[in-house]
PDB file of C-alpha atoms in Angstrom:
ATOM      1  CA  GLU S 207     105.398  47.539  39.940  1.00  0.00           C
ATOM      2  CA  PRO S 208     104.166  46.360  36.526  1.00  0.00           C
ATOM      3  CA  GLU S 209     101.115  44.165  36.495  1.00  0.00           C
ATOM      4  CA  VAL S 210      98.913  42.264  34.105  1.00  0.00           C
ATOM      5  CA  THR S 211      95.714  44.098  33.276  1.00  0.00           C
ATOM      6  CA  GLN S 212      92.493  42.716  31.837  1.00  0.00           C
ATOM      7  CA  THR S 213      89.380  44.285  30.355  1.00  0.00           C
ATOM      8  CA  PRO S 214      86.502  44.191  30.797  1.00  0.00           C
ATOM      9  CA  SER S 215      86.178  43.125  34.413  1.00  0.00           C
ATOM     10  CA  HIS S 216      82.738  41.701  33.716  1.00  0.00           C
ATOM     11  CA  GLN S 217      81.154  40.747  30.404  1.00  0.00           C
ATOM     12  CA  VAL S 218      77.595  39.570  29.973  1.00  0.00           C
ATOM     13  CA  THR S 219      76.707  38.054  26.620  1.00  0.00           C
ATOM     14  CA  GLN S 220      73.998  35.970  25.061  1.00  0.00           C
ATOM     15  CA  MET S 221      74.545  32.396  24.002  1.00  0.00           C
ATOM     16  CA  GLY S 222      75.911  32.221  20.463  1.00  0.00           C
ATOM     17  CA  GLN S 223      77.514  35.651  20.551  1.00  0.00           C
ATOM     18  CA  GLU S 224      81.206  36.298  20.068  1.00  0.00           C
ATOM     19  CA  VAL S 225      83.257  37.784  22.875  1.00  0.00           C
ATOM     20  CA  ILE S 226      86.771  39.141  22.984  1.00  0.00           C
ATOM     21  CA  LEU S 227      88.590  39.295  26.279  1.00  0.00           C
ATOM     22  CA  ARG S 228      91.580  41.587  26.434  1.00  0.00           C
ATOM     23  CA  CYS S 229      94.791  41.449  28.376  1.00  0.00           C
ATOM     24  CA  VAL S 230      97.915  43.543  28.563  1.00  0.00           C
ATOM     25  CA  PRO S 231     100.741  41.333  29.823  1.00  0.00           C
ATOM     26  CA  ILE S 232     103.816  42.689  31.545  1.00  0.00           C
ATOM     27  CA  SER S 233     105.944  44.254  28.856  1.00  0.00           C
ATOM     28  CA  ASN S 234     109.190  42.290  28.971  1.00  0.00           C
ATOM     29  CA  HIS S 235     107.539  38.902  29.412  1.00  0.00           C
ATOM     30  CA  LEU S 236     107.632  36.445  26.538  1.00  0.00           C
ATOM     31  CA  TYR S 237     105.156  33.716  27.499  1.00  0.00           C
ATOM     32  CA  PHE S 238     101.458  34.464  27.858  1.00  0.00           C
ATOM     33  CA  TYR S 239      98.603  32.309  29.039  1.00  0.00           C
ATOM     34  CA  TRP S 240      94.867  32.104  29.391  1.00  0.00           C
ATOM     35  CA  TYR S 241      93.258  30.127  32.185  1.00  0.00           C
ATOM     36  CA  ARG S 242      89.702  29.888  33.338  1.00  0.00           C
ATOM     37  CA  GLN S 243      87.977  29.143  36.603  1.00  0.00           C
ATOM     38  CA  ILE S 244      84.381  28.000  36.645  1.00  0.00           C
ATOM     39  CA  LEU S 245      82.675  29.077  39.864  1.00  0.00           C
ATOM     40  CA  GLY S 246      83.685  26.821  42.715  1.00  0.00           C
ATOM     41  CA  GLN S 247      86.152  24.842  40.624  1.00  0.00           C
ATOM     42  CA  LYS S 248      89.885  24.820  40.146  1.00  0.00           C
ATOM     43  CA  VAL S 249      91.789  27.044  37.748  1.00  0.00           C
ATOM     44  CA  GLU S 250      92.194  25.330  34.361  1.00  0.00           C
ATOM     45  CA  PHE S 251      94.802  25.982  31.700  1.00  0.00           C
ATOM     46  CA  LEU S 252      93.478  26.962  28.281  1.00  0.00           C
ATOM     47  CA  VAL S 253      96.406  28.020  26.116  1.00  0.00           C
ATOM     48  CA  SER S 254      99.981  29.230  26.144  1.00  0.00           C
ATOM     49  CA  PHE S 255     101.449  31.629  23.601  1.00  0.00           C
ATOM     50  CA  TYR S 256     105.064  32.284  22.739  1.00  0.00           C
ATOM     51  CA  ASN S 257     106.777  33.998  19.839  1.00  0.00           C
ATOM     52  CA  ASN S 258     103.445  34.896  18.277  1.00  0.00           C
ATOM     53  CA  GLU S 259     102.096  31.398  18.159  1.00  0.00           C
ATOM     54  CA  ILE S 260     100.304  28.906  20.359  1.00  0.00           C
ATOM     55  CA  SER S 261     102.805  26.680  22.143  1.00  0.00           C
ATOM     56  CA  GLU S 262     100.272  24.481  23.889  1.00  0.00           C
ATOM     57  CA  LYS S 263      96.517  24.242  24.256  1.00  0.00           C
ATOM     58  CA  SER S 264      94.197  22.182  26.382  1.00  0.00           C
ATOM     59  CA  GLU S 265      91.254  20.049  25.313  1.00  0.00           C
ATOM     60  CA  ILE S 266      88.979  22.894  26.391  1.00  0.00           C
ATOM     61  CA  PHE S 267      90.558  25.179  23.793  1.00  0.00           C
ATOM     62  CA  ASP S 268      88.598  23.942  20.792  1.00  0.00           C
ATOM     63  CA  ASP S 269      87.842  25.606  17.460  1.00  0.00           C
ATOM     64  CA  GLN S 270      85.566  28.096  19.194  1.00  0.00           C
ATOM     65  CA  PHE S 271      88.558  29.686  20.892  1.00  0.00           C
ATOM     66  CA  SER S 272      91.370  31.714  19.400  1.00  0.00           C
ATOM     67  CA  VAL S 273      94.132  33.940  20.696  1.00  0.00           C
ATOM     68  CA  GLU S 274      95.956  36.824  19.144  1.00  0.00           C
ATOM     69  CA  ARG S 275      98.622  39.353  19.955  1.00  0.00           C
ATOM     70  CA  PRO S 276      97.579  41.984  17.435  1.00  0.00           C
ATOM     71  CA  ASP S 277      99.864  44.857  18.302  1.00  0.00           C
ATOM     72  CA  GLY S 278     102.735  43.700  20.472  1.00  0.00           C
ATOM     73  CA  SER S 279     101.085  44.723  23.713  1.00  0.00           C
ATOM     74  CA  ASN S 280      97.527  43.381  23.824  1.00  0.00           C
ATOM     75  CA  PHE S 281      96.808  39.667  24.084  1.00  0.00           C
ATOM     76  CA  THR S 282      93.245  38.643  23.306  1.00  0.00           C
ATOM     77  CA  LEU S 283      91.079  35.584  23.765  1.00  0.00           C
ATOM     78  CA  LYS S 284      88.148  35.259  21.405  1.00  0.00           C
ATOM     79  CA  ILE S 285      85.255  32.895  21.876  1.00  0.00           C
ATOM     80  CA  ARG S 286      83.374  32.718  18.597  1.00  0.00           C
ATOM     81  CA  SER S 287      80.004  31.389  19.661  1.00  0.00           C
ATOM     82  CA  THR S 288      79.577  31.352  23.403  1.00  0.00           C
ATOM     83  CA  LYS S 289      77.834  28.547  25.257  1.00  0.00           C
ATOM     84  CA  LEU S 290      76.309  28.595  28.721  1.00  0.00           C
ATOM     85  CA  GLU S 291      79.170  26.428  29.965  1.00  0.00           C
ATOM     86  CA  ASP S 292      81.691  29.105  28.937  1.00  0.00           C
ATOM     87  CA  SER S 293      80.539  31.156  31.920  1.00  0.00           C
ATOM     88  CA  ALA S 294      83.621  31.464  34.097  1.00  0.00           C
ATOM     89  CA  MET S 295      86.332  33.775  35.299  1.00  0.00           C
ATOM     90  CA  TYR S 296      89.019  34.085  32.620  1.00  0.00           C
ATOM     91  CA  PHE S 297      92.534  34.926  33.714  1.00  0.00           C
ATOM     92  CA  CYS S 298      95.421  36.088  31.619  1.00  0.00           C
ATOM     93  CA  ALA S 299      98.951  35.477  32.874  1.00  0.00           C
ATOM     94  CA  SER S 300     102.446  36.280  31.764  1.00  0.00           C
ATOM     95  CA  ARG S 301     105.673  34.650  32.805  1.00  0.00           C
ATOM     96  CA  THR S 302     108.884  36.183  34.065  1.00  0.00           C
ATOM     97  CA  PRO S 303     112.254  34.882  32.835  1.00  0.00           C
ATOM     98  CA  ARG S 304     112.412  33.154  36.252  1.00  0.00           C
ATOM     99  CA  ALA S 305     109.205  31.253  35.394  1.00  0.00           C
ATOM    100  CA  GLU S 306     106.912  33.025  37.867  1.00  0.00           C
ATOM    101  CA  GLN S 307     103.472  33.481  36.363  1.00  0.00           C
ATOM    102  CA  TYR S 308     101.662  36.689  37.235  1.00  0.00           C
ATOM    103  CA  PHE S 309      97.944  36.767  36.756  1.00  0.00           C
ATOM    104  CA  GLY S 310      95.620  39.575  35.858  1.00  0.00           C
ATOM    105  CA  PRO S 311      92.510  40.373  37.904  1.00  0.00           C
ATOM    106  CA  GLY S 312      90.312  38.339  35.575  1.00  0.00           C
ATOM    107  CA  THR S 313      87.252  38.884  33.409  1.00  0.00           C
ATOM    108  CA  ARG S 314      84.037  37.405  34.694  1.00  0.00           C
ATOM    109  CA  LEU S 315      82.140  36.104  31.659  1.00  0.00           C
ATOM    110  CA  THR S 316      78.451  35.428  32.082  1.00  0.00           C
ATOM    111  CA  VAL S 317      76.664  33.733  29.202  1.00  0.00           C
ATOM    112  CA  THR S 318      72.869  33.919  29.356  1.00  0.00           C
TER     113      THR S 318
ATOM    114  CA  SER E  70      94.225  11.107  41.294  1.00  0.00           C
ATOM    115  CA  GLN E  71      95.149  14.589  40.249  1.00  0.00           C
ATOM    116  CA  GLN E  72      98.313  16.630  39.927  1.00  0.00           C
ATOM    117  CA  GLY E  73      98.385  19.221  42.670  1.00  0.00           C
ATOM    118  CA  GLU E  74      96.058  18.307  45.502  1.00  0.00           C
ATOM    119  CA  GLU E  75      95.973  20.497  48.578  1.00  0.00           C
ATOM    120  CA  ASP E  76      95.002  19.543  52.050  1.00  0.00           C
ATOM    121  CA  PRO E  77      93.238  20.389  54.144  1.00  0.00           C
ATOM    122  CA  GLN E  78      90.389  21.640  51.954  1.00  0.00           C
ATOM    123  CA  ALA E  79      89.461  24.107  54.669  1.00  0.00           C
ATOM    124  CA  LEU E  80      91.328  25.450  57.679  1.00  0.00           C
ATOM    125  CA  SER E  81      90.048  27.744  60.400  1.00  0.00           C
ATOM    126  CA  ILE E  82      92.444  29.313  62.905  1.00  0.00           C
ATOM    127  CA  GLN E  83      92.702  32.239  65.287  1.00  0.00           C
ATOM    128  CA  GLU E  84      94.682  35.357  64.487  1.00  0.00           C
ATOM    129  CA  GLY E  85      98.285  34.934  65.577  1.00  0.00           C
ATOM    130  CA  GLU E  86      98.362  31.198  64.987  1.00  0.00           C
ATOM    131  CA  ASN E  87     100.346  29.533  62.235  1.00  0.00           C
ATOM    132  CA  ALA E  88      98.631  28.007  59.216  1.00  0.00           C
ATOM    133  CA  THR E  89     100.081  25.083  57.299  1.00  0.00           C
ATOM    134  CA  MET E  90      98.752  23.942  53.949  1.00  0.00           C
ATOM    135  CA  ASN E  91     100.020  20.951  52.026  1.00  0.00           C
ATOM    136  CA  CYS E  92     100.186  20.133  48.351  1.00  0.00           C
ATOM    137  CA  SER E  93     100.911  16.770  46.781  1.00  0.00           C
ATOM    138  CA  TYR E  94     101.563  16.052  43.140  1.00  0.00           C
ATOM    139  CA  LYS E  95     102.115  13.027  40.942  1.00  0.00           C
ATOM    140  CA  THR E  96     104.449  13.954  38.105  1.00  0.00           C
ATOM    141  CA  SER E  97     107.958  15.415  38.375  1.00  0.00           C
ATOM    142  CA  ILE E  98     108.113  19.166  38.217  1.00  0.00           C
ATOM    143  CA  ASN E  99     110.299  22.070  37.148  1.00  0.00           C
ATOM    144  CA  ASN E 100     108.839  24.257  39.840  1.00  0.00           C
ATOM    145  CA  LEU E 101     105.850  24.687  42.111  1.00  0.00           C
ATOM    146  CA  GLN E 102     104.119  27.999  42.721  1.00  0.00           C
ATOM    147  CA  TRP E 103     101.755  29.094  45.471  1.00  0.00           C
ATOM    148  CA  TYR E 104      98.970  31.583  44.933  1.00  0.00           C
ATOM    149  CA  ARG E 105      96.393  33.348  47.072  1.00  0.00           C
ATOM    150  CA  GLN E 106      92.894  34.177  45.885  1.00  0.00           C
ATOM    151  CA  ASN E 107      90.463  36.326  47.773  1.00  0.00           C
ATOM    152  CA  SER E 108      86.851  35.484  47.072  1.00  0.00           C
ATOM    153  CA  GLY E 109      85.965  36.221  43.468  1.00  0.00           C
ATOM    154  CA  ARG E 110      89.221  38.049  42.836  1.00  0.00           C
ATOM    155  CA  GLY E 111      92.450  37.434  40.949  1.00  0.00           C
ATOM    156  CA  LEU E 112      95.327  35.113  41.764  1.00  0.00           C
ATOM    157  CA  VAL E 113      98.179  36.702  43.669  1.00  0.00           C
ATOM    158  CA  HIS E 114     101.559  35.065  43.206  1.00  0.00           C
ATOM    159  CA  LEU E 115     103.156  34.258  46.541  1.00  0.00           C
ATOM    160  CA  ILE E 116     106.256  32.209  45.933  1.00  0.00           C
ATOM    161  CA  LEU E 117     107.955  29.900  43.428  1.00  0.00           C
ATOM    162  CA  ILE E 118     110.138  27.027  44.527  1.00  0.00           C
ATOM    163  CA  ARG E 119     112.253  25.124  42.032  1.00  0.00           C
ATOM    164  CA  SER E 120     112.711  21.370  41.986  1.00  0.00           C
ATOM    165  CA  ASN E 121     116.307  21.709  43.234  1.00  0.00           C
ATOM    166  CA  GLU E 122     115.304  23.886  46.202  1.00  0.00           C
ATOM    167  CA  ARG E 123     114.073  22.596  49.530  1.00  0.00           C
ATOM    168  CA  GLU E 124     112.902  25.710  51.315  1.00  0.00           C
ATOM    169  CA  LYS E 125     112.119  29.338  50.562  1.00  0.00           C
ATOM    170  CA  HIS E 126     110.992  32.241  52.670  1.00  0.00           C
ATOM    171  CA  SER E 127     109.164  35.411  51.873  1.00  0.00           C
ATOM    172  CA  GLY E 128     108.124  37.563  54.794  1.00  0.00           C
ATOM    173  CA  ARG E 129     105.744  35.478  56.935  1.00  0.00           C
ATOM    174  CA  LEU E 130     105.622  32.725  54.314  1.00  0.00           C
ATOM    175  CA  ARG E 131     107.727  29.618  54.336  1.00  0.00           C
ATOM    176  CA  VAL E 132     107.515  27.044  51.558  1.00  0.00           C
ATOM    177  CA  THR E 133     109.126  23.642  51.602  1.00  0.00           C
ATOM    178  CA  LEU E 134     109.467  21.120  48.812  1.00  0.00           C
ATOM    179  CA  ASP E 135     110.163  17.412  49.153  1.00  0.00           C
ATOM    180  CA  THR E 136     110.599  15.973  45.674  1.00  0.00           C
ATOM    181  CA  SER E 137     111.078  12.439  47.007  1.00  0.00           C
ATOM    182  CA  LYS E 138     107.565  12.607  48.502  1.00  0.00           C
ATOM    183  CA  LYS E 139     106.256  14.853  45.724  1.00  0.00           C
ATOM    184  CA  SER E 140     104.881  17.282  48.229  1.00  0.00           C
ATOM    185  CA  SER E 141     105.120  20.911  49.258  1.00  0.00           C
ATOM    186  CA  SER E 142     103.885  22.871  52.207  1.00  0.00           C
ATOM    187  CA  LEU E 143     103.064  26.523  52.735  1.00  0.00           C
ATOM    188  CA  LEU E 144     103.381  27.881  56.246  1.00  0.00           C
ATOM    189  CA  ILE E 145     101.956  31.272  57.140  1.00  0.00           C
ATOM    190  CA  THR E 146     103.272  32.421  60.497  1.00  0.00           C
ATOM    191  CA  ALA E 147     101.498  34.798  62.874  1.00  0.00           C
ATOM    192  CA  SER E 148      98.371  34.807  60.737  1.00  0.00           C
ATOM    193  CA  ARG E 149      96.153  37.871  60.379  1.00  0.00           C
ATOM    194  CA  ALA E 150      92.504  38.236  59.488  1.00  0.00           C
ATOM    195  CA  ALA E 151      93.668  39.646  56.140  1.00  0.00           C
ATOM    196  CA  ASP E 152      95.233  36.265  55.327  1.00  0.00           C
ATOM    197  CA  THR E 153      91.722  34.839  54.949  1.00  0.00           C
ATOM    198  CA  ALA E 154      91.639  33.564  51.365  1.00  0.00           C
ATOM    199  CA  SER E 155      91.970  30.440  49.253  1.00  0.00           C
ATOM    200  CA  TYR E 156      95.489  29.181  48.679  1.00  0.00           C
ATOM    201  CA  PHE E 157      96.483  27.150  45.633  1.00  0.00           C
ATOM    202  CA  CYS E 158      99.545  25.270  44.595  1.00  0.00           C
ATOM    203  CA  ALA E 159     100.329  25.058  40.894  1.00  0.00           C
ATOM    204  CA  THR E 160     102.865  22.792  39.266  1.00  0.00           C
ATOM    205  CA  ASP E 161     104.974  23.313  36.167  1.00  0.00           C
ATOM    206  CA  LEU E 162     105.676  19.812  34.901  1.00  0.00           C
ATOM    207  CA  ILE E 163     109.155  18.723  33.942  1.00  0.00           C
ATOM    208  CA  TYR E 164     108.336  17.778  30.337  1.00  0.00           C
ATOM    209  CA  ASN E 165     106.209  20.799  29.748  1.00  0.00           C
ATOM    210  CA  GLN E 166     107.759  23.139  27.205  1.00  0.00           C
ATOM    211  CA  GLY E 167     105.304  25.980  27.474  1.00  0.00           C
ATOM    212  CA  GLY E 168     105.248  26.358  31.243  1.00  0.00           C
ATOM    213  CA  LYS E 169     101.545  25.777  31.758  1.00  0.00           C
ATOM    214  CA  LEU E 170     100.546  25.477  35.396  1.00  0.00           C
ATOM    215  CA  ILE E 171      98.305  22.772  36.782  1.00  0.00           C
ATOM    216  CA  PHE E 172      96.338  23.953  39.786  1.00  0.00           C
ATOM    217  CA  GLY E 173      94.996  22.070  42.745  1.00  0.00           C
ATOM    218  CA  GLN E 174      91.555  22.589  44.293  1.00  0.00           C
ATOM    219  CA  GLY E 175      92.951  24.862  46.970  1.00  0.00           C
ATOM    220  CA  THR E 176      92.764  25.280  50.713  1.00  0.00           C
ATOM    221  CA  GLU E 177      90.260  27.749  52.106  1.00  0.00           C
ATOM    222  CA  LEU E 178      91.854  29.513  55.041  1.00  0.00           C
ATOM    223  CA  SER E 179      89.762  31.427  57.528  1.00  0.00           C
ATOM    224  CA  VAL E 180      91.579  33.492  60.146  1.00  0.00           C
ATOM    225  CA  LYS E 181      89.318  34.666  62.940  1.00  0.00           C
ATOM    226  CA  PRO E 182      90.146  37.923  64.713  1.00  0.00           C
TER     227      PRO E 182
END
C-alpha cells in the first residue's frame, strides 16, 4: 500500500542554520500539507499546497518558511534560519480524493 | 474554547474492555477524522466520517457523529494492549478550501494486559 515517506527521520541543527525537510507524498494525491507537533502539544497546521502553489498557511508559517515541489514527486519544507522554538516533529501529509489525509512518519527537528 | 477537544484526556482500561473517546468541536465541518499516534511516532489514519454520516465502522472501531451536538465518539471494542496510544480527532471545517485539519489535544489510552 502506498505511503507518505519523509527524510530525514531526525535532524539536529544549530540555531540560525537552514534546514530542508523532505517528503514524498502518495503519487496520485493532489493536496499536500505540512504540520508540526511540539513535544507534548497538539498537531498544528502549517501550510497546504495544491496545483504547485500554497492554498493556505497558518500564522506560524512566516517568511522563514517556504515549501516547494521541485520535481513532481518530492515536497519540501525549508526553514531559512532556525530558532530554538522550531524544535518539533514535522509531519507531511497528502490527501486522497475522498479527503482522507495520510501522514508520513515525521522528521524530528532539534535546534540547539 | 478550541475546535476539536477530546475527552477524557487519559483513559486506562483492561484488555478486552471497550474504550470510548469523545471529541467536541465548535464550527461546522465537512468531515472529521480520527488518528492514532504511538509515542513519538507518526499519525495513523483510522477513519473519516463525513458531515452527512452518522456512524461508520472499521474492524473493531466504531465512530459516530452528531452534528447537532457537534460531537463525535470513537469506540474501540475488545481492546488489546497494542491499542495503547494517543487518539486524536481532527476536523476539516466547512468553509475551508484547502482541507487543513484542526487537531484536538488527544486522549491517551492505556490498555493493561
